[in-house]
Amino acid sequence: QHLNKSYNTDVPLVLMNSFNTDDDTKKILQKYSHSRVKIYTFNQSRYPRINKETLLPIAKDVSYSGENTECWYPPGHGDIYASFYNSGLLDNLIGEGKEYIFVSNIDNLGATVDLYILNHLMNPPNGKRCEFVMEVTNKTRADVKGGTLTQYENKLRLVEIAQVPKAHVDEFKSVSKFKIFNTNNLWIALSAIKRLQEKNAIDMEIIVNPKTLDGGLNVIQLETAVGAAIKSFENSLGINVPRSRFLPVKTTSDLLLVMSNLYSLNAGSLTMSEKREFPTVPLVKLGSSFTKVQDYLRRFESIPDMLELDHLTVSGDVTFGKNVSLKGTVIIIANHGDRIDIPAGALLENKIVSGNLRILDH
């Protein structure tokens, strides 16, 4: 909305749903029917889960209801190319004169339209346009599982941890050997997607994802990753971007960081507070009592001040009163059966709080 207003333009928002998220998304989008953004949705494919022993689909028929619900899965974000093409939306956008899509994971709150990258796409220094740009960023010890870029037979390739033989996993995780990882912020030429899709020429490695269903049945899901298609496009490029463009919220530990005073929301972009002395985020590990959003929200009367926090570990039945400040390294561990209530207004700086609310210097 901010982009369209600032540049008097009409950039649409496109959401790829699965059959699991489609209805919920439609409900939420009703709120935004009058916003200055055209919002399109399309659904990705529905694939049958495969019995690990027999290698046959576990579905009895193609219906998606009742006991058959568990039989299907969405096959990963690599499915975007085929589903976008099949939905008819790709052709519509090309017909409107659109040239590139910017793709990102929906949980990456750092993914915003970067005009420097867009300018590089439209006015390449060597005169040859890129069909595919992957934003990568420097790896820290917190990102050892992220996919990395390699060059093979004069093409860029994405290598994911799932593709690495066990004997080489530690080498793959090395911060000094593989210095960057894929943020999954991608800029892709629409005409190239159409060309490759029509030739059936998008080649992505298949990731075998073993799962155990609630009833104990072992199944496998075959999935693909959107970035793996980089080798099928011409003149691909990796661009090293600041860490601020990678801010995923996958857990309540991540959510705590973005809800805190470390960040403020400016015109749809999260920016880190200037009051924080160094630009890295604290390491936060909230225990299993905080896993579900409703439990997490119930345990914080207000979000603590975290501007000077380096590390927070919380385990067990812990609640936080209003206006708590956390600084340095704070470790709070409630023993099984005990509960710890951090009182309103408390300042914990380099403290270990354990069992029966003894507060020790760290």
PDB file of N, CA and C in Angstrom, residues 21-110:
ATOM      1  N   THR A  21      -4.842 -23.543   3.827  1.00  0.00           N
ATOM      2  CA  THR A  21      -4.871 -22.128   4.249  1.00  0.00           C
ATOM      3  C   THR A  21      -5.838 -21.274   3.440  1.00  0.00           C
ATOM      4  N   ASP A  22      -6.417 -21.825   2.373  1.00  0.00           N
ATOM      5  CA  ASP A  22      -7.223 -21.035   1.441  1.00  0.00           C
ATOM      6  C   ASP A  22      -8.413 -20.354   2.113  1.00  0.00           C
ATOM      7  N   ASP A  23      -9.195 -21.122   2.881  1.00  0.00           N
ATOM      8  CA  ASP A  23     -10.399 -20.550   3.496  1.00  0.00           C
ATOM      9  C   ASP A  23     -10.061 -19.459   4.505  1.00  0.00           C
ATOM     10  N   ASP A  24      -9.057 -19.726   5.357  1.00  0.00           N
ATOM     11  CA  ASP A  24      -8.666 -18.735   6.370  1.00  0.00           C
ATOM     12  C   ASP A  24      -8.192 -17.443   5.704  1.00  0.00           C
ATOM     13  N   THR A  25      -7.422 -17.591   4.614  1.00  0.00           N
ATOM     14  CA  THR A  25      -6.917 -16.404   3.906  1.00  0.00           C
ATOM     15  C   THR A  25      -8.076 -15.579   3.354  1.00  0.00           C
ATOM     16  N   LYS A  26      -9.046 -16.260   2.745  1.00  0.00           N
ATOM     17  CA  LYS A  26     -10.195 -15.538   2.158  1.00  0.00           C
ATOM     18  C   LYS A  26     -10.938 -14.733   3.218  1.00  0.00           C
ATOM     19  N   LYS A  27     -11.095 -15.321   4.413  1.00  0.00           N
ATOM     20  CA  LYS A  27     -11.796 -14.613   5.498  1.00  0.00           C
ATOM     21  C   LYS A  27     -11.057 -13.329   5.862  1.00  0.00           C
ATOM     22  N   ILE A  28      -9.734 -13.450   6.019  1.00  0.00           N
ATOM     23  CA  ILE A  28      -8.938 -12.284   6.428  1.00  0.00           C
ATOM     24  C   ILE A  28      -8.933 -11.208   5.346  1.00  0.00           C
ATOM     25  N   LEU A  29      -8.912 -11.633   4.074  1.00  0.00           N
ATOM     26  CA  LEU A  29      -8.830 -10.667   2.975  1.00  0.00           C
ATOM     27  C   LEU A  29     -10.079  -9.795   2.847  1.00  0.00           C
ATOM     28  N   GLN A  30     -11.202 -10.254   3.398  1.00  0.00           N
ATOM     29  CA  GLN A  30     -12.422  -9.434   3.345  1.00  0.00           C
ATOM     30  C   GLN A  30     -12.187  -8.072   4.021  1.00  0.00           C
ATOM     31  N   LYS A  31     -11.340  -8.083   5.046  1.00  0.00           N
ATOM     32  CA  LYS A  31     -11.018  -6.831   5.756  1.00  0.00           C
ATOM     33  C   LYS A  31     -10.324  -5.823   4.839  1.00  0.00           C
ATOM     34  N   TYR A  32      -9.618  -6.329   3.817  1.00  0.00           N
ATOM     35  CA  TYR A  32      -8.759  -5.460   3.012  1.00  0.00           C
ATOM     36  C   TYR A  32      -9.346  -5.146   1.642  1.00  0.00           C
ATOM     37  N   SER A  33     -10.672  -5.354   1.510  1.00  0.00           N
ATOM     38  CA  SER A  33     -11.273  -5.180   0.182  1.00  0.00           C
ATOM     39  C   SER A  33     -11.201  -3.717  -0.297  1.00  0.00           C
ATOM     40  N   HIS A  34     -11.042  -2.761   0.626  1.00  0.00           N
ATOM     41  CA  HIS A  34     -11.000  -1.354   0.198  1.00  0.00           C
ATOM     42  C   HIS A  34      -9.593  -0.767   0.220  1.00  0.00           C
ATOM     43  N   SER A  35      -8.574  -1.618   0.376  1.00  0.00           N
ATOM     44  CA  SER A  35      -7.211  -1.067   0.444  1.00  0.00           C
ATOM     45  C   SER A  35      -6.699  -0.777  -0.970  1.00  0.00           C
ATOM     46  N   ARG A  36      -5.614   0.004  -1.010  1.00  0.00           N
ATOM     47  CA  ARG A  36      -5.095   0.417  -2.312  1.00  0.00           C
ATOM     48  C   ARG A  36      -4.129  -0.642  -2.873  1.00  0.00           C
ATOM     49  N   VAL A  37      -4.520  -1.886  -2.774  1.00  0.00           N
ATOM     50  CA  VAL A  37      -3.701  -2.978  -3.300  1.00  0.00           C
ATOM     51  C   VAL A  37      -4.640  -4.019  -3.892  1.00  0.00           C
ATOM     52  N   LYS A  38      -4.361  -4.404  -5.126  1.00  0.00           N
ATOM     53  CA  LYS A  38      -5.108  -5.538  -5.689  1.00  0.00           C
ATOM     54  C   LYS A  38      -4.507  -6.802  -5.093  1.00  0.00           C
ATOM     55  N   ILE A  39      -5.352  -7.657  -4.526  1.00  0.00           N
ATOM     56  CA  ILE A  39      -4.844  -8.897  -3.920  1.00  0.00           C
ATOM     57  C   ILE A  39      -5.398 -10.090  -4.695  1.00  0.00           C
ATOM     58  N   TYR A  40      -4.483 -10.895  -5.206  1.00  0.00           N
ATOM     59  CA  TYR A  40      -4.883 -12.115  -5.910  1.00  0.00           C
ATOM     60  C   TYR A  40      -4.436 -13.322  -5.097  1.00  0.00           C
ATOM     61  N   THR A  41      -5.205 -14.395  -5.170  1.00  0.00           N
ATOM     62  CA  THR A  41      -4.740 -15.649  -4.550  1.00  0.00           C
ATOM     63  C   THR A  41      -4.866 -16.773  -5.577  1.00  0.00           C
ATOM     64  N   PHE A  42      -4.014 -17.752  -5.438  1.00  0.00           N
ATOM     65  CA  PHE A  42      -4.198 -18.996  -6.205  1.00  0.00           C
ATOM     66  C   PHE A  42      -3.740 -20.137  -5.317  1.00  0.00           C
ATOM     67  N   ASN A  43      -4.192 -21.332  -5.629  1.00  0.00           N
ATOM     68  CA  ASN A  43      -3.847 -22.480  -4.786  1.00  0.00           C
ATOM     69  C   ASN A  43      -2.758 -23.330  -5.416  1.00  0.00           C
ATOM     70  N   GLN A  44      -1.873 -23.829  -4.566  1.00  0.00           N
ATOM     71  CA  GLN A  44      -0.873 -24.755  -5.081  1.00  0.00           C
ATOM     72  C   GLN A  44      -1.489 -26.153  -5.169  1.00  0.00           C
ATOM     73  N   SER A  45      -0.728 -27.078  -5.716  1.00  0.00           N
ATOM     74  CA  SER A  45      -1.248 -28.421  -5.975  1.00  0.00           C
ATOM     75  C   SER A  45      -1.520 -29.189  -4.688  1.00  0.00           C
ATOM     76  N   ARG A  46      -2.235 -30.286  -4.856  1.00  0.00           N
ATOM     77  CA  ARG A  46      -2.515 -31.201  -3.749  1.00  0.00           C
ATOM     78  C   ARG A  46      -1.960 -32.559  -4.163  1.00  0.00           C
ATOM     79  N   TYR A  47      -0.959 -33.027  -3.459  1.00  0.00           N
ATOM     80  CA  TYR A  47      -0.310 -34.290  -3.819  1.00  0.00           C
ATOM     81  C   TYR A  47      -0.695 -35.389  -2.830  1.00  0.00           C
ATOM     82  N   PRO A  48      -0.704 -36.648  -3.289  1.00  0.00           N
ATOM     83  CA  PRO A  48      -1.040 -37.750  -2.383  1.00  0.00           C
ATOM     84  C   PRO A  48       0.165 -38.197  -1.548  1.00  0.00           C
ATOM     85  N   ARG A  49      -0.057 -38.345  -0.242  1.00  0.00           N
ATOM     86  CA  ARG A  49       0.992 -38.918   0.611  1.00  0.00           C
ATOM     87  C   ARG A  49       1.199 -40.392   0.236  1.00  0.00           C
ATOM     88  N   ILE A  50       2.449 -40.835   0.352  1.00  0.00           N
ATOM     89  CA  ILE A  50       2.796 -42.177  -0.101  1.00  0.00           C
ATOM     90  C   ILE A  50       3.184 -43.043   1.098  1.00  0.00           C
ATOM     91  N   ASN A  51       2.641 -44.242   1.144  1.00  0.00           N
ATOM     92  CA  ASN A  51       2.982 -45.194   2.197  1.00  0.00           C
ATOM     93  C   ASN A  51       4.456 -45.586   2.047  1.00  0.00           C
ATOM     94  N   LYS A  52       5.216 -45.430   3.151  1.00  0.00           N
ATOM     95  CA  LYS A  52       6.664 -45.661   3.077  1.00  0.00           C
ATOM     96  C   LYS A  52       7.001 -47.115   2.727  1.00  0.00           C
ATOM     97  N   GLU A  53       6.148 -48.053   3.171  1.00  0.00           N
ATOM     98  CA  GLU A  53       6.425 -49.473   2.923  1.00  0.00           C
ATOM     99  C   GLU A  53       6.052 -49.877   1.492  1.00  0.00           C
ATOM    100  N   THR A  54       4.811 -49.543   1.098  1.00  0.00           N
ATOM    101  CA  THR A  54       4.317 -50.039  -0.200  1.00  0.00           C
ATOM    102  C   THR A  54       4.646 -49.098  -1.358  1.00  0.00           C
ATOM    103  N   LEU A  55       5.009 -47.837  -1.018  1.00  0.00           N
ATOM    104  CA  LEU A  55       5.249 -46.788  -2.022  1.00  0.00           C
ATOM    105  C   LEU A  55       4.012 -46.508  -2.878  1.00  0.00           C
ATOM    106  N   LEU A  56       2.831 -46.753  -2.301  1.00  0.00           N
ATOM    107  CA  LEU A  56       1.573 -46.437  -2.989  1.00  0.00           C
ATOM    108  C   LEU A  56       0.858 -45.310  -2.251  1.00  0.00           C
ATOM    109  N   PRO A  57       0.035 -44.524  -2.958  1.00  0.00           N
ATOM    110  CA  PRO A  57      -0.727 -43.459  -2.279  1.00  0.00           C
ATOM    111  C   PRO A  57      -1.626 -44.065  -1.197  1.00  0.00           C
ATOM    112  N   ILE A  58      -1.798 -43.331  -0.084  1.00  0.00           N
ATOM    113  CA  ILE A  58      -2.623 -43.876   0.998  1.00  0.00           C
ATOM    114  C   ILE A  58      -4.097 -43.493   0.836  1.00  0.00           C
ATOM    115  N   ALA A  59      -4.388 -42.568  -0.096  1.00  0.00           N
ATOM    116  CA  ALA A  59      -5.784 -42.157  -0.311  1.00  0.00           C
ATOM    117  C   ALA A  59      -6.561 -43.283  -0.990  1.00  0.00           C
ATOM    118  N   LYS A  60      -7.819 -43.431  -0.581  1.00  0.00           N
ATOM    119  CA  LYS A  60      -8.674 -44.451  -1.202  1.00  0.00           C
ATOM    120  C   LYS A  60      -9.306 -43.899  -2.488  1.00  0.00           C
ATOM    121  N   ASP A  61      -9.555 -42.573  -2.496  1.00  0.00           N
ATOM    122  CA  ASP A  61     -10.111 -41.939  -3.699  1.00  0.00           C
ATOM    123  C   ASP A  61      -9.636 -40.487  -3.696  1.00  0.00           C
ATOM    124  N   VAL A  62     -10.125 -39.677  -4.657  1.00  0.00           N
ATOM    125  CA  VAL A  62      -9.562 -38.317  -4.767  1.00  0.00           C
ATOM    126  C   VAL A  62     -10.299 -37.292  -3.911  1.00  0.00           C
ATOM    127  N   SER A  63     -11.256 -37.730  -3.094  1.00  0.00           N
ATOM    128  CA  SER A  63     -11.975 -36.749  -2.274  1.00  0.00           C
ATOM    129  C   SER A  63     -11.049 -36.203  -1.191  1.00  0.00           C
ATOM    130  N   TYR A  64     -11.408 -34.990  -0.730  1.00  0.00           N
ATOM    131  CA  TYR A  64     -10.604 -34.381   0.335  1.00  0.00           C
ATOM    132  C   TYR A  64     -11.534 -34.073   1.501  1.00  0.00           C
ATOM    133  N   SER A  65     -11.945 -35.107   2.206  1.00  0.00           N
ATOM    134  CA  SER A  65     -12.824 -34.877   3.355  1.00  0.00           C
ATOM    135  C   SER A  65     -12.781 -36.112   4.245  1.00  0.00           C
ATOM    136  N   GLY A  66     -13.312 -35.952   5.450  1.00  0.00           N
ATOM    137  CA  GLY A  66     -13.375 -37.068   6.397  1.00  0.00           C
ATOM    138  C   GLY A  66     -12.003 -37.663   6.656  1.00  0.00           C
ATOM    139  N   GLU A  67     -11.920 -38.968   6.606  1.00  0.00           N
ATOM    140  CA  GLU A  67     -10.651 -39.625   6.944  1.00  0.00           C
ATOM    141  C   GLU A  67      -9.631 -39.485   5.817  1.00  0.00           C
ATOM    142  N   ASN A  68     -10.074 -38.964   4.685  1.00  0.00           N
ATOM    143  CA  ASN A  68      -9.154 -38.785   3.558  1.00  0.00           C
ATOM    144  C   ASN A  68      -8.292 -37.516   3.691  1.00  0.00           C
ATOM    145  N   THR A  69      -8.663 -36.645   4.637  1.00  0.00           N
ATOM    146  CA  THR A  69      -7.948 -35.355   4.764  1.00  0.00           C
ATOM    147  C   THR A  69      -6.446 -35.544   4.938  1.00  0.00           C
ATOM    148  N   GLU A  70      -6.069 -36.516   5.756  1.00  0.00           N
ATOM    149  CA  GLU A  70      -4.652 -36.754   6.058  1.00  0.00           C
ATOM    150  C   GLU A  70      -3.869 -37.299   4.870  1.00  0.00           C
ATOM    151  N   CYS A  71      -4.575 -37.683   3.817  1.00  0.00           N
ATOM    152  CA  CYS A  71      -3.926 -38.387   2.704  1.00  0.00           C
ATOM    153  C   CYS A  71      -3.233 -37.448   1.729  1.00  0.00           C
ATOM    154  N   TRP A  72      -3.417 -36.148   1.917  1.00  0.00           N
ATOM    155  CA  TRP A  72      -2.917 -35.182   0.931  1.00  0.00           C
ATOM    156  C   TRP A  72      -1.984 -34.164   1.579  1.00  0.00           C
ATOM    157  N   TYR A  73      -1.132 -33.565   0.763  1.00  0.00           N
ATOM    158  CA  TYR A  73      -0.214 -32.538   1.286  1.00  0.00           C
ATOM    159  C   TYR A  73       0.117 -31.553   0.168  1.00  0.00           C
ATOM    160  N   PRO A  74       0.483 -30.305   0.531  1.00  0.00           N
ATOM    161  CA  PRO A  74       0.973 -29.348  -0.475  1.00  0.00           C
ATOM    162  C   PRO A  74       2.472 -29.592  -0.687  1.00  0.00           C
ATOM    163  N   PRO A  75       2.927 -29.691  -1.962  1.00  0.00           N
ATOM    164  CA  PRO A  75       4.275 -30.222  -2.218  1.00  0.00           C
ATOM    165  C   PRO A  75       5.427 -29.208  -2.155  1.00  0.00           C
ATOM    166  N   GLY A  76       5.377 -28.269  -1.202  1.00  0.00           N
ATOM    167  CA  GLY A  76       6.502 -27.336  -1.046  1.00  0.00           C
ATOM    168  C   GLY A  76       6.393 -26.130  -1.973  1.00  0.00           C
ATOM    169  N   HIS A  77       7.217 -25.094  -1.715  1.00  0.00           N
ATOM    170  CA  HIS A  77       7.042 -23.863  -2.494  1.00  0.00           C
ATOM    171  C   HIS A  77       7.615 -23.931  -3.906  1.00  0.00           C
ATOM    172  N   GLY A  78       8.312 -25.029  -4.237  1.00  0.00           N
ATOM    173  CA  GLY A  78       8.783 -25.184  -5.618  1.00  0.00           C
ATOM    174  C   GLY A  78       7.624 -25.352  -6.589  1.00  0.00           C
ATOM    175  N   ASP A  79       6.446 -25.638  -6.030  1.00  0.00           N
ATOM    176  CA  ASP A  79       5.241 -25.826  -6.838  1.00  0.00           C
ATOM    177  C   ASP A  79       4.703 -24.496  -7.395  1.00  0.00           C
ATOM    178  N   ILE A  80       5.318 -23.383  -6.993  1.00  0.00           N
ATOM    179  CA  ILE A  80       4.816 -22.063  -7.410  1.00  0.00           C
ATOM    180  C   ILE A  80       4.789 -21.915  -8.937  1.00  0.00           C
ATOM    181  N   TYR A  81       5.791 -22.455  -9.623  1.00  0.00           N
ATOM    182  CA  TYR A  81       5.885 -22.212 -11.075  1.00  0.00           C
ATOM    183  C   TYR A  81       4.700 -22.833 -11.807  1.00  0.00           C
ATOM    184  N   ALA A  82       4.445 -24.113 -11.562  1.00  0.00           N
ATOM    185  CA  ALA A  82       3.345 -24.809 -12.241  1.00  0.00           C
ATOM    186  C   ALA A  82       1.993 -24.241 -11.812  1.00  0.00           C
ATOM    187  N   SER A  83       1.812 -23.993 -10.507  1.00  0.00           N
ATOM    188  CA  SER A  83       0.504 -23.544 -10.017  1.00  0.00           C
ATOM    189  C   SER A  83       0.189 -22.114 -10.466  1.00  0.00           C
ATOM    190  N   PHE A  84       1.187 -21.258 -10.482  1.00  0.00           N
ATOM    191  CA  PHE A  84       1.036 -19.868 -10.937  1.00  0.00           C
ATOM    192  C   PHE A  84       0.655 -19.867 -12.413  1.00  0.00           C
ATOM    193  N   TYR A  85       1.327 -20.710 -13.184  1.00  0.00           N
ATOM    194  CA  TYR A  85       1.054 -20.831 -14.618  1.00  0.00           C
ATOM    195  C   TYR A  85      -0.352 -21.392 -14.851  1.00  0.00           C
ATOM    196  N   ASN A  86      -0.680 -22.492 -14.159  1.00  0.00           N
ATOM    197  CA  ASN A  86      -1.980 -23.154 -14.354  1.00  0.00           C
ATOM    198  C   ASN A  86      -3.156 -22.287 -13.914  1.00  0.00           C
ATOM    199  N   SER A  87      -2.908 -21.380 -12.957  1.00  0.00           N
ATOM    200  CA  SER A  87      -4.006 -20.549 -12.439  1.00  0.00           C
ATOM    201  C   SER A  87      -4.479 -19.509 -13.456  1.00  0.00           C
ATOM    202  N   GLY A  88      -3.655 -19.257 -14.493  1.00  0.00           N
ATOM    203  CA  GLY A  88      -4.007 -18.216 -15.474  1.00  0.00           C
ATOM    204  C   GLY A  88      -3.514 -16.840 -15.054  1.00  0.00           C
ATOM    205  N   LEU A  89      -3.086 -16.707 -13.800  1.00  0.00           N
ATOM    206  CA  LEU A  89      -2.657 -15.404 -13.289  1.00  0.00           C
ATOM    207  C   LEU A  89      -1.357 -14.940 -13.939  1.00  0.00           C
ATOM    208  N   LEU A  90      -0.459 -15.879 -14.225  1.00  0.00           N
ATOM    209  CA  LEU A  90       0.804 -15.533 -14.879  1.00  0.00           C
ATOM    210  C   LEU A  90       0.529 -14.824 -16.208  1.00  0.00           C
ATOM    211  N   ASP A  91      -0.338 -15.416 -17.033  1.00  0.00           N
ATOM    212  CA  ASP A  91      -0.673 -14.797 -18.330  1.00  0.00           C
ATOM    213  C   ASP A  91      -1.345 -13.443 -18.154  1.00  0.00           C
ATOM    214  N   ASN A  92      -2.237 -13.341 -17.156  1.00  0.00           N
ATOM    215  CA  ASN A  92      -2.917 -12.054 -16.912  1.00  0.00           C
ATOM    216  C   ASN A  92      -1.909 -10.957 -16.594  1.00  0.00           C
ATOM    217  N   LEU A  93      -0.934 -11.278 -15.713  1.00  0.00           N
ATOM    218  CA  LEU A  93       0.041 -10.259 -15.302  1.00  0.00           C
ATOM    219  C   LEU A  93       0.953  -9.875 -16.469  1.00  0.00           C
ATOM    220  N   ILE A  94       1.341 -10.873 -17.278  1.00  0.00           N
ATOM    221  CA  ILE A  94       2.155 -10.565 -18.468  1.00  0.00           C
ATOM    222  C   ILE A  94       1.348  -9.664 -19.408  1.00  0.00           C
ATOM    223  N   GLY A  95       0.045  -9.969 -19.549  1.00  0.00           N
ATOM    224  CA  GLY A  95      -0.850  -9.157 -20.389  1.00  0.00           C
ATOM    225  C   GLY A  95      -0.956  -7.719 -19.903  1.00  0.00           C
ATOM    226  N   GLU A  96      -0.805  -7.510 -18.587  1.00  0.00           N
ATOM    227  CA  GLU A  96      -0.850  -6.142 -18.024  1.00  0.00           C
ATOM    228  C   GLU A  96       0.488  -5.429 -18.161  1.00  0.00           C
ATOM    229  N   GLY A  97       1.486  -6.124 -18.737  1.00  0.00           N
ATOM    230  CA  GLY A  97       2.796  -5.485 -18.908  1.00  0.00           C
ATOM    231  C   GLY A  97       3.749  -5.676 -17.741  1.00  0.00           C
ATOM    232  N   LYS A  98       3.367  -6.532 -16.786  1.00  0.00           N
ATOM    233  CA  LYS A  98       4.270  -6.792 -15.660  1.00  0.00           C
ATOM    234  C   LYS A  98       5.454  -7.635 -16.150  1.00  0.00           C
ATOM    235  N   GLU A  99       6.645  -7.372 -15.593  1.00  0.00           N
ATOM    236  CA  GLU A  99       7.843  -8.079 -16.068  1.00  0.00           C
ATOM    237  C   GLU A  99       8.479  -8.992 -15.028  1.00  0.00           C
ATOM    238  N   TYR A 100       8.439  -8.585 -13.762  1.00  0.00           N
ATOM    239  CA  TYR A 100       9.092  -9.381 -12.714  1.00  0.00           C
ATOM    240  C   TYR A 100       8.140  -9.631 -11.561  1.00  0.00           C
ATOM    241  N   ILE A 101       8.316 -10.780 -10.898  1.00  0.00           N
ATOM    242  CA  ILE A 101       7.668 -10.957  -9.599  1.00  0.00           C
ATOM    243  C   ILE A 101       8.758 -10.991  -8.528  1.00  0.00           C
ATOM    244  N   PHE A 102       8.417 -10.445  -7.367  1.00  0.00           N
ATOM    245  CA  PHE A 102       9.277 -10.562  -6.182  1.00  0.00           C
ATOM    246  C   PHE A 102       8.602 -11.590  -5.286  1.00  0.00           C
ATOM    247  N   VAL A 103       9.286 -12.700  -5.036  1.00  0.00           N
ATOM    248  CA  VAL A 103       8.722 -13.814  -4.268  1.00  0.00           C
ATOM    249  C   VAL A 103       9.418 -13.892  -2.920  1.00  0.00           C
ATOM    250  N   SER A 104       8.646 -14.070  -1.858  1.00  0.00           N
ATOM    251  CA  SER A 104       9.292 -14.313  -0.557  1.00  0.00           C
ATOM    252  C   SER A 104       8.401 -15.208   0.280  1.00  0.00           C
ATOM    253  N   ASN A 105       8.991 -15.824   1.306  1.00  0.00           N
ATOM    254  CA  ASN A 105       8.190 -16.600   2.253  1.00  0.00           C
ATOM    255  C   ASN A 105       7.304 -15.643   3.029  1.00  0.00           C
ATOM    256  N   ILE A 106       6.062 -16.043   3.270  1.00  0.00           N
ATOM    257  CA  ILE A 106       5.115 -15.132   3.932  1.00  0.00           C
ATOM    258  C   ILE A 106       5.551 -14.798   5.357  1.00  0.00           C
ATOM    259  N   ASP A 107       6.376 -15.681   5.974  1.00  0.00           N
ATOM    260  CA  ASP A 107       6.784 -15.399   7.358  1.00  0.00           C
ATOM    261  C   ASP A 107       8.029 -14.510   7.429  1.00  0.00           C
ATOM    262  N   ASN A 108       8.594 -14.119   6.285  1.00  0.00           N
ATOM    263  CA  ASN A 108       9.770 -13.237   6.317  1.00  0.00           C
ATOM    264  C   ASN A 108       9.336 -11.774   6.322  1.00  0.00           C
ATOM    265  N   LEU A 109       9.310 -11.178   7.525  1.00  0.00           N
ATOM    266  CA  LEU A 109       8.825  -9.802   7.654  1.00  0.00           C
ATOM    267  C   LEU A 109       9.858  -8.772   7.180  1.00  0.00           C
ATOM    268  N   GLY A 110      11.052  -9.239   6.791  1.00  0.00           N
ATOM    269  CA  GLY A 110      12.064  -8.309   6.267  1.00  0.00           C
ATOM    270  C   GLY A 110      11.985  -8.160   4.757  1.00  0.00           C
TER     271      GLY A 110
END
